[in-house]
mmCIF file of C-alpha atoms in Angstrom:
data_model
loop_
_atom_site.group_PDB
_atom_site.id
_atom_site.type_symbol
_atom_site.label_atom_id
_atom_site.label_comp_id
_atom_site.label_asym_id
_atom_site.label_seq_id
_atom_site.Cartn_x
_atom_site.Cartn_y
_atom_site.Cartn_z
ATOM 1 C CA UNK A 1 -39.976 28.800 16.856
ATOM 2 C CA UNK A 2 -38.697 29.761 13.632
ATOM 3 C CA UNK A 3 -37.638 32.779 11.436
ATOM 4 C CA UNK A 4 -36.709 33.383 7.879
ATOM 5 C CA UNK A 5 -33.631 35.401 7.392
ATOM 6 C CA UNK A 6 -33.755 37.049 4.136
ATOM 7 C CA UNK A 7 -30.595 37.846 2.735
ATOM 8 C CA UNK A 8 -29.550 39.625 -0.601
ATOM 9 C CA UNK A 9 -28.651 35.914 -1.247
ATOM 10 C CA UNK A 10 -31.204 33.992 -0.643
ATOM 11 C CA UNK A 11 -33.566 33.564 2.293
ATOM 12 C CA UNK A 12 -32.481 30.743 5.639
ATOM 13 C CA UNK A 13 -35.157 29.760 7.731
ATOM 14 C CA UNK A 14 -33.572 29.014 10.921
ATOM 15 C CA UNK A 15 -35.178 26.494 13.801
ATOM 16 C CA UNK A 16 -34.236 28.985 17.303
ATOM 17 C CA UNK A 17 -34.208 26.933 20.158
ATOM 18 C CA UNK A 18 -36.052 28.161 22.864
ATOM 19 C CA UNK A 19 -36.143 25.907 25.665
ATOM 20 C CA UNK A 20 -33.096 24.902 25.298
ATOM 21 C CA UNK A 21 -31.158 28.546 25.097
ATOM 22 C CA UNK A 22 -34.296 30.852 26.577
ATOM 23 C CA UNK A 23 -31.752 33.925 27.142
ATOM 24 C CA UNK A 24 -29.997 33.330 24.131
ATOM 25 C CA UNK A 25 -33.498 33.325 21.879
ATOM 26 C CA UNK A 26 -35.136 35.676 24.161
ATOM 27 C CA UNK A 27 -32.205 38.018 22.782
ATOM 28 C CA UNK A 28 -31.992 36.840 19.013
ATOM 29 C CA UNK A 29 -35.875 36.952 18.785
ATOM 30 C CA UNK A 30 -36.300 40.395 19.991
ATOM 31 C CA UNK A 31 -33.717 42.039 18.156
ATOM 32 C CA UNK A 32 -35.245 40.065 14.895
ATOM 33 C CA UNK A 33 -38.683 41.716 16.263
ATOM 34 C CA UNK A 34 -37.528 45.521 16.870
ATOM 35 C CA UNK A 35 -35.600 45.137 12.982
ATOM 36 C CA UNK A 36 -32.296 45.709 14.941
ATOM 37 C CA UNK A 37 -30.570 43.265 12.192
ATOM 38 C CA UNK A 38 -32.483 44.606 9.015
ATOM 39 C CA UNK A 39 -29.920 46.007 6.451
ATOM 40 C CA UNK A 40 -26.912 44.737 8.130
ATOM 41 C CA UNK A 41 -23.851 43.225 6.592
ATOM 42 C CA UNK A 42 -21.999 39.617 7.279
ATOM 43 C CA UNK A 43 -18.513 41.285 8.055
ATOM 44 C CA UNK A 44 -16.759 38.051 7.867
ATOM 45 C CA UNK A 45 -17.073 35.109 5.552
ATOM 46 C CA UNK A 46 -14.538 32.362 6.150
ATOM 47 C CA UNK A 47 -14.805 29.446 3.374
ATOM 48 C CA UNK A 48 -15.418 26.426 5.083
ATOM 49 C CA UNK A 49 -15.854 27.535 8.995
ATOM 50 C CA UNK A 50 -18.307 30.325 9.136
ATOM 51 C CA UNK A 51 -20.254 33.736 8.112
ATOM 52 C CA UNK A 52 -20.771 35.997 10.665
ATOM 53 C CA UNK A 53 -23.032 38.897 11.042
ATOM 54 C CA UNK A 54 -25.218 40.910 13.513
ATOM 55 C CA UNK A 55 -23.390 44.035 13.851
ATOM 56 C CA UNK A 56 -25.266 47.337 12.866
ATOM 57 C CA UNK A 57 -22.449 49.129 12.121
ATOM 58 C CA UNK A 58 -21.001 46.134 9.787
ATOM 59 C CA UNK A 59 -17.779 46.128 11.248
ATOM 60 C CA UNK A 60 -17.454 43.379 13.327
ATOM 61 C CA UNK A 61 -16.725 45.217 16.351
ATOM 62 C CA UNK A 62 -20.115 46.495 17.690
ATOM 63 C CA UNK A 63 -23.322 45.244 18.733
ATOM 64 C CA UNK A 64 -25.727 44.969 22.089
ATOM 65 C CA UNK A 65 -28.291 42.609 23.258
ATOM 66 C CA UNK A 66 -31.520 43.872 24.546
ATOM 67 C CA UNK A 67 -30.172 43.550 27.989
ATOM 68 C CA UNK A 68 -28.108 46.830 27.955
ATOM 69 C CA UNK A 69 -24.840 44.911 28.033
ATOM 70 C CA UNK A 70 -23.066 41.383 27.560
ATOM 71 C CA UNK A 71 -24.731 38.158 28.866
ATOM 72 C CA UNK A 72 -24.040 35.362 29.709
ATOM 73 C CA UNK A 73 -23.262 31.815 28.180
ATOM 74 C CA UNK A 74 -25.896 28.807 28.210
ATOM 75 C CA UNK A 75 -23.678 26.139 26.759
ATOM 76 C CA UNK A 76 -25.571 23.199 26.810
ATOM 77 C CA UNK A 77 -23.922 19.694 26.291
ATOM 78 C CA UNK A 78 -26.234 18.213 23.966
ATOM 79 C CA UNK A 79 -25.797 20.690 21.603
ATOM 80 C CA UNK A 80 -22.501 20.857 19.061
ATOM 81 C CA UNK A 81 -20.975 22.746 15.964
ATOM 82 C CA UNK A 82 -21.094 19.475 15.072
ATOM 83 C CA UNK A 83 -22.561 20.315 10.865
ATOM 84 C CA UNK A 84 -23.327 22.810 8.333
ATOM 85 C CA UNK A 85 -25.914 25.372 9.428
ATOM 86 C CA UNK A 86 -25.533 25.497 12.894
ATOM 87 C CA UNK A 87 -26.169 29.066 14.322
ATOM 88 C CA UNK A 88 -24.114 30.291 17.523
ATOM 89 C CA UNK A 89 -23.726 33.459 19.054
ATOM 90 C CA UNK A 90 -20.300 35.279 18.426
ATOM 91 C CA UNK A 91 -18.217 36.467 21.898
ATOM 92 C CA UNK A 92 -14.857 37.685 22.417
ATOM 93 C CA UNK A 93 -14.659 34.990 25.926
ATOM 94 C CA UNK A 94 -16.818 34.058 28.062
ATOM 95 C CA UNK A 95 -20.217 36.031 28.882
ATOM 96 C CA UNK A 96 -19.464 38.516 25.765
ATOM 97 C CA UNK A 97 -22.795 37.642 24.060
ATOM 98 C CA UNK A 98 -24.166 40.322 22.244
ATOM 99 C CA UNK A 99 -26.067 40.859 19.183
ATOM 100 C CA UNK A 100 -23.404 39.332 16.869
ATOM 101 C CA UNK A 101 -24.113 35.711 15.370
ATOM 102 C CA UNK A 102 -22.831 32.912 12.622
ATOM 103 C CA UNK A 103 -23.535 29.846 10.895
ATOM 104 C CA UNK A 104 -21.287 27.497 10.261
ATOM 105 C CA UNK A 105 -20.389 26.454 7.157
ATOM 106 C CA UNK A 106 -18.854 22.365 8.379
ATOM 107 C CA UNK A 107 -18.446 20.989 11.693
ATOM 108 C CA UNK A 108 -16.339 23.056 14.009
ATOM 109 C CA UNK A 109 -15.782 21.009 17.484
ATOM 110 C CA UNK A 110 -13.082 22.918 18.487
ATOM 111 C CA UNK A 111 -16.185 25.866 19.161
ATOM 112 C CA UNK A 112 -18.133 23.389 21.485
ATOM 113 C CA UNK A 113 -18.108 24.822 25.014
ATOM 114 C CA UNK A 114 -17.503 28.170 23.789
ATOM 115 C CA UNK A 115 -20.061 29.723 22.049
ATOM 116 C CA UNK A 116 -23.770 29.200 22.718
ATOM 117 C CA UNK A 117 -25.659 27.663 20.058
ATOM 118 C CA UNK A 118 -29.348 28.491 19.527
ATOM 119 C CA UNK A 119 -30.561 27.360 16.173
ATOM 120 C CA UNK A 120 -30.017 25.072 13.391
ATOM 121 C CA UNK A 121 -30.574 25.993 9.232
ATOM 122 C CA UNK A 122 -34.116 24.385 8.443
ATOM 123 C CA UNK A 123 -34.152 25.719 4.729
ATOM 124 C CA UNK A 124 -31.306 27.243 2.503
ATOM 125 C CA UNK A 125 -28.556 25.460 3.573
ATOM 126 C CA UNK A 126 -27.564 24.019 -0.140
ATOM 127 C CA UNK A 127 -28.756 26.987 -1.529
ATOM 128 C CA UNK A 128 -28.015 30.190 0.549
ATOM 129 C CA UNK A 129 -25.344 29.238 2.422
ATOM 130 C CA UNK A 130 -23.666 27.896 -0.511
ATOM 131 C CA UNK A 131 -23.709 31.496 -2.100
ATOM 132 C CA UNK A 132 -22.493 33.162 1.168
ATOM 133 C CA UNK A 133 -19.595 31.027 1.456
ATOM 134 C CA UNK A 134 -18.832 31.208 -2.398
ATOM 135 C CA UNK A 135 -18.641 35.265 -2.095
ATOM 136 C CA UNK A 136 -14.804 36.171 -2.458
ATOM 137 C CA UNK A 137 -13.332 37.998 0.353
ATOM 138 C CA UNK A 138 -10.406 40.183 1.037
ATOM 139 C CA UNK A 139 -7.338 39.137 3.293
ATOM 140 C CA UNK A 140 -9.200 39.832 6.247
ATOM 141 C CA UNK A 141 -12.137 37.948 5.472
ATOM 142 C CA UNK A 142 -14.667 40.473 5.004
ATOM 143 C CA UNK A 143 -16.849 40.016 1.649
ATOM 144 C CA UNK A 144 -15.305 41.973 -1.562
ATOM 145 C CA UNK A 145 -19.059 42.083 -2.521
ATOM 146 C CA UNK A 146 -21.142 42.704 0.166
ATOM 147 C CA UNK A 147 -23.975 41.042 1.468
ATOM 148 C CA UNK A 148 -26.863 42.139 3.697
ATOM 149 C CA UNK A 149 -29.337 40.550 5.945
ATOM 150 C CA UNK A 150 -32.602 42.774 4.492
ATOM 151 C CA UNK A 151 -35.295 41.880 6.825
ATOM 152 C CA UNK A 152 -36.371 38.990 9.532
ATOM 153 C CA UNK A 153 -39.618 37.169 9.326
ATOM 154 C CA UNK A 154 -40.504 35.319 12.625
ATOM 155 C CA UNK A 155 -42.906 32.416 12.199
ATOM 156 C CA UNK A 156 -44.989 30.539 14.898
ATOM 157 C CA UNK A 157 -44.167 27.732 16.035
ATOM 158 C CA UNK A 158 -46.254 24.494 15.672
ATOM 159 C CA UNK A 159 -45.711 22.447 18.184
ATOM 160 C CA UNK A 160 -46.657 25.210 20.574
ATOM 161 C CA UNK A 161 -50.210 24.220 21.421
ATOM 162 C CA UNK A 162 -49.387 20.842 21.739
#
């Protein structure tokens, strides 16, 4: 399964895997469905880690999965922060999942075990992401210029019927 996030950027289409994270994508592909992310801001924008978004009210503090509350990890081994465009779910700890997510910007190993990767940058990483992370930002490292997620398309997946 796939979806194209189209930002005021530039549009990333993002690989979501769902058999290997089926809570996790369950959660990211429904709130993609119901427009919960449309118009929303990346709050923070660290040059060379991460951009991080997923919060309706843009601050960095909010934000609920369609289960009514935090869930649970699904850390799998086999996947790893381990490049550029690798997209994981934000938490405060363990089991904090919400509706908050980032992409990494470089390899970030030190996030392995912690947060629970479900998708990968298929399209826009040397492009998009390039303009995200170029975007100055202030000492807290949300965007001086703001940037918005504007809409979600969600495409079928091919392999499907095989």
């Amino acid at each position: 399964m796939s979806v194209t996030l189209q930002t005021d950027l530039g549009d990333l289409k993002i690989e979501v895997f769902c058999e290997s994270v089926p809570k996790t994508a369950e959660n990211f592909l429904a709130l993609c469905a119901s427009s919960y992310y449309n118009s929303t801001a990346f709050h923070r924008n660290i040059a060379g880690f991460m951009v991080q978004g997923g919060d309706p009210s843009g601050k960095g503090k909010g934000g609920q999965s369609i289960y009514g509350g935090d869930f649970e990890d699904e850390i799998k081994p086999a996947l790893r922060h381990n490049a550029r465009g690798i997209v994981s779910m934000a938490n405060k700890g363990p089991g904090t999942n919400g509706s908050q997510f980032f992409i990494t910007y470089a390899s970030a190993p030190h996030l392995d075990g912690k947060n629970t990767i479900f998708g990968r940058v298929l399209e826009g990483a040397d492009t998009t992401l390039d303009a995200m992370e170029a975007v100055e930002v202030d000492k807290k490292y949300r965007p001086k210029e703001p940037f918005r997620l504007k809409n979600v398309i969600i495409h079928a997946n091919p392999m499907a019927d095989q």
